[in-house]
Amino acid sequence: SERLVLVYDTQPACNTCPASWLKFTDWRDRSGHVFEALGGSWARGMVLTGAGDPERVSAVASTTSMIDVLGVRPAMGRWINDDEDRAGGPKVAVLTDAFWRTRLGGDPNVLSRTIELN
């Protein structure tokens, strides 16, 4: 954690604005050896349906490169891939262990399930 940094776009009305996709990809492509990895994420509120009563849940949309930034791997399943990390790409979800246990009952067959968000 001591090696993680947050990078924001700065605009007249906002000192810590999230960067646009084009700006993020420009930073990523031109950062050279400044960073070991550069990823983007943004918090989102979503509604989970199709798994009991609808429920508002917290979510984070993320670039595929965040796995390299954080240096972690999913305990089961996989991370998002480059095809899914583009506008119009297939929609996938990576669940936290807490969400899997509390909302999906720790279902060992979770990888074959479909959840609906928004």
PDB file of C-alpha atoms in Angstrom:
ATOM      1  CA  SER A   1       0.000   0.000   0.000  1.00  0.00           C
ATOM      2  CA  GLU A   2       2.915   2.395   0.541  1.00  0.00           C
ATOM      3  CA  ARG A   3       3.616   2.249  -3.205  1.00  0.00           C
ATOM      4  CA  LEU A   4       0.089   3.152  -4.386  1.00  0.00           C
ATOM      5  CA  VAL A   5      -0.689   6.666  -5.571  1.00  0.00           C
ATOM      6  CA  LEU A   6      -3.898   8.332  -6.733  1.00  0.00           C
ATOM      7  CA  VAL A   7      -3.736  10.388  -9.909  1.00  0.00           C
ATOM      8  CA  TYR A   8      -6.526  12.826 -10.744  1.00  0.00           C
ATOM      9  CA  ASP A   9      -7.389  15.185 -13.533  1.00  0.00           C
ATOM     10  CA  THR A  10      -7.394  18.834 -12.444  1.00  0.00           C
ATOM     11  CA  GLN A  11      -9.948  21.231 -13.907  1.00  0.00           C
ATOM     12  CA  PRO A  12     -11.032  24.751 -12.893  1.00  0.00           C
ATOM     13  CA  ALA A  13     -14.162  23.482 -11.137  1.00  0.00           C
ATOM     14  CA  CYS A  14     -12.637  20.305  -9.702  1.00  0.00           C
ATOM     15  CA  ASN A  15      -9.205  19.625  -8.184  1.00  0.00           C
ATOM     16  CA  THR A  16      -9.684  15.855  -8.019  1.00  0.00           C
ATOM     17  CA  CYS A  17     -11.787  14.982 -11.053  1.00  0.00           C
ATOM     18  CA  PRO A  18     -11.772  11.486 -12.481  1.00  0.00           C
ATOM     19  CA  ALA A  19     -10.010  11.374 -15.815  1.00  0.00           C
ATOM     20  CA  SER A  20     -11.900  10.684 -19.019  1.00  0.00           C
ATOM     21  CA  TRP A  21     -11.241   7.363 -20.753  1.00  0.00           C
ATOM     22  CA  LEU A  22      -9.196   9.157 -23.439  1.00  0.00           C
ATOM     23  CA  LYS A  23      -7.102  10.984 -20.855  1.00  0.00           C
ATOM     24  CA  PHE A  24      -6.557   7.765 -18.857  1.00  0.00           C
ATOM     25  CA  THR A  25      -5.384   5.861 -21.936  1.00  0.00           C
ATOM     26  CA  ASP A  26      -3.074   8.759 -22.850  1.00  0.00           C
ATOM     27  CA  TRP A  27      -1.559   8.730 -19.339  1.00  0.00           C
ATOM     28  CA  ARG A  28      -1.209   4.949 -19.463  1.00  0.00           C
ATOM     29  CA  ASP A  29       0.383   4.930 -22.895  1.00  0.00           C
ATOM     30  CA  ARG A  30       2.817   7.782 -22.144  1.00  0.00           C
ATOM     31  CA  SER A  31       3.784   6.971 -18.548  1.00  0.00           C
ATOM     32  CA  GLY A  32       6.689   4.782 -19.650  1.00  0.00           C
ATOM     33  CA  HIS A  33       8.530   3.557 -16.576  1.00  0.00           C
ATOM     34  CA  VAL A  34       7.045   6.100 -14.171  1.00  0.00           C
ATOM     35  CA  PHE A  35       4.538   3.543 -12.857  1.00  0.00           C
ATOM     36  CA  GLU A  36       4.720  -0.236 -12.726  1.00  0.00           C
ATOM     37  CA  ALA A  37       1.041  -0.263 -13.661  1.00  0.00           C
ATOM     38  CA  LEU A  38      -1.692   2.323 -14.144  1.00  0.00           C
ATOM     39  CA  GLY A  39      -5.349   1.491 -13.666  1.00  0.00           C
ATOM     40  CA  GLY A  40      -8.595   3.333 -13.452  1.00  0.00           C
ATOM     41  CA  SER A  41     -11.620   2.847 -11.235  1.00  0.00           C
ATOM     42  CA  TRP A  42     -14.703   4.748 -10.179  1.00  0.00           C
ATOM     43  CA  ALA A  43     -17.328   4.065  -7.523  1.00  0.00           C
ATOM     44  CA  ARG A  44     -20.863   3.342  -8.675  1.00  0.00           C
ATOM     45  CA  GLY A  45     -24.126   2.614  -6.972  1.00  0.00           C
ATOM     46  CA  MET A  46     -26.062  -0.207  -8.610  1.00  0.00           C
ATOM     47  CA  VAL A  47     -29.203  -2.224  -8.035  1.00  0.00           C
ATOM     48  CA  LEU A  48     -28.843  -5.997  -7.814  1.00  0.00           C
ATOM     49  CA  THR A  49     -31.824  -7.948  -9.161  1.00  0.00           C
ATOM     50  CA  GLY A  50     -32.367 -11.568 -10.077  1.00  0.00           C
ATOM     51  CA  ALA A  51     -31.027 -12.868  -6.732  1.00  0.00           C
ATOM     52  CA  GLY A  52     -33.904 -12.277  -4.324  1.00  0.00           C
ATOM     53  CA  ASP A  53     -35.347  -8.861  -3.532  1.00  0.00           C
ATOM     54  CA  PRO A  54     -33.808  -5.919  -5.420  1.00  0.00           C
ATOM     55  CA  GLU A  55     -31.020  -4.381  -3.374  1.00  0.00           C
ATOM     56  CA  ARG A  56     -28.886  -1.266  -3.765  1.00  0.00           C
ATOM     57  CA  VAL A  57     -25.222  -2.289  -3.720  1.00  0.00           C
ATOM     58  CA  SER A  58     -21.923  -0.448  -3.897  1.00  0.00           C
ATOM     59  CA  ALA A  59     -19.767  -1.272  -6.884  1.00  0.00           C
ATOM     60  CA  VAL A  60     -16.520  -0.172  -8.474  1.00  0.00           C
ATOM     61  CA  ALA A  61     -16.072  -0.072 -12.224  1.00  0.00           C
ATOM     62  CA  SER A  62     -12.480  -0.836 -13.087  1.00  0.00           C
ATOM     63  CA  THR A  63     -10.023  -1.220 -15.916  1.00  0.00           C
ATOM     64  CA  THR A  64      -8.487  -4.625 -16.479  1.00  0.00           C
ATOM     65  CA  SER A  65      -5.099  -3.203 -15.437  1.00  0.00           C
ATOM     66  CA  MET A  66      -6.243  -2.702 -11.820  1.00  0.00           C
ATOM     67  CA  ILE A  67      -5.283  -6.315 -11.116  1.00  0.00           C
ATOM     68  CA  ASP A  68      -1.672  -5.366 -11.879  1.00  0.00           C
ATOM     69  CA  VAL A  69      -1.910  -2.191  -9.797  1.00  0.00           C
ATOM     70  CA  LEU A  70      -3.252  -4.036  -6.745  1.00  0.00           C
ATOM     71  CA  GLY A  71      -1.193  -7.187  -7.208  1.00  0.00           C
ATOM     72  CA  VAL A  72      -3.994  -9.565  -6.271  1.00  0.00           C
ATOM     73  CA  ARG A  73      -5.747 -12.415  -8.047  1.00  0.00           C
ATOM     74  CA  PRO A  74      -9.304 -13.716  -7.618  1.00  0.00           C
ATOM     75  CA  ALA A  75      -9.608 -16.686  -5.245  1.00  0.00           C
ATOM     76  CA  MET A  76     -11.828 -18.364  -7.832  1.00  0.00           C
ATOM     77  CA  GLY A  77     -12.880 -17.478 -11.329  1.00  0.00           C
ATOM     78  CA  ARG A  78     -10.972 -14.824 -13.223  1.00  0.00           C
ATOM     79  CA  TRP A  79     -10.449 -11.101 -13.625  1.00  0.00           C
ATOM     80  CA  ILE A  80     -11.914  -9.015 -16.464  1.00  0.00           C
ATOM     81  CA  ASN A  81     -10.128  -9.299 -19.787  1.00  0.00           C
ATOM     82  CA  ASP A  82      -9.201  -6.764 -22.468  1.00  0.00           C
ATOM     83  CA  ASP A  83     -12.274  -7.565 -24.608  1.00  0.00           C
ATOM     84  CA  GLU A  84     -14.531  -6.769 -21.639  1.00  0.00           C
ATOM     85  CA  ASP A  85     -12.552  -3.614 -20.857  1.00  0.00           C
ATOM     86  CA  ARG A  86     -13.831  -1.571 -23.783  1.00  0.00           C
ATOM     87  CA  ALA A  87     -16.928   0.408 -24.661  1.00  0.00           C
ATOM     88  CA  GLY A  88     -19.686  -2.018 -25.641  1.00  0.00           C
ATOM     89  CA  GLY A  89     -17.741  -5.038 -24.376  1.00  0.00           C
ATOM     90  CA  PRO A  90     -19.412  -7.961 -22.589  1.00  0.00           C
ATOM     91  CA  LYS A  91     -20.507  -7.156 -19.047  1.00  0.00           C
ATOM     92  CA  VAL A  92     -18.909  -9.124 -16.209  1.00  0.00           C
ATOM     93  CA  ALA A  93     -18.650  -8.798 -12.444  1.00  0.00           C
ATOM     94  CA  VAL A  94     -15.879  -9.674 -10.016  1.00  0.00           C
ATOM     95  CA  LEU A  95     -17.374 -10.245  -6.565  1.00  0.00           C
ATOM     96  CA  THR A  96     -15.822  -9.543  -3.218  1.00  0.00           C
ATOM     97  CA  ASP A  97     -15.603 -12.438  -0.806  1.00  0.00           C
ATOM     98  CA  ALA A  98     -17.982 -10.622   1.569  1.00  0.00           C
ATOM     99  CA  PHE A  99     -20.596 -10.118  -1.185  1.00  0.00           C
ATOM    100  CA  TRP A 100     -20.297 -13.741  -2.276  1.00  0.00           C
ATOM    101  CA  ARG A 101     -20.766 -14.987   1.284  1.00  0.00           C
ATOM    102  CA  THR A 102     -23.515 -12.619   2.455  1.00  0.00           C
ATOM    103  CA  ARG A 103     -25.595 -11.974  -0.665  1.00  0.00           C
ATOM    104  CA  LEU A 104     -25.033 -15.232  -2.555  1.00  0.00           C
ATOM    105  CA  GLY A 105     -24.712 -17.534   0.449  1.00  0.00           C
ATOM    106  CA  GLY A 106     -21.169 -18.638  -0.382  1.00  0.00           C
ATOM    107  CA  ASP A 107     -22.574 -20.684  -3.280  1.00  0.00           C
ATOM    108  CA  PRO A 108     -19.690 -22.884  -4.554  1.00  0.00           C
ATOM    109  CA  ASN A 109     -21.354 -22.852  -8.000  1.00  0.00           C
ATOM    110  CA  VAL A 110     -21.338 -19.057  -8.213  1.00  0.00           C
ATOM    111  CA  LEU A 111     -19.238 -19.057 -11.390  1.00  0.00           C
ATOM    112  CA  SER A 112     -22.132 -20.557 -13.341  1.00  0.00           C
ATOM    113  CA  ARG A 113     -24.680 -18.068 -11.974  1.00  0.00           C
ATOM    114  CA  THR A 114     -25.915 -14.857 -13.548  1.00  0.00           C
ATOM    115  CA  ILE A 115     -26.581 -11.741 -11.523  1.00  0.00           C
ATOM    116  CA  GLU A 116     -28.274  -8.637 -12.842  1.00  0.00           C
ATOM    117  CA  LEU A 117     -26.986  -5.192 -11.988  1.00  0.00           C
ATOM    118  CA  ASN A 118     -29.019  -2.132 -13.004  1.00  0.00           C
TER     119      ASN A 118
END
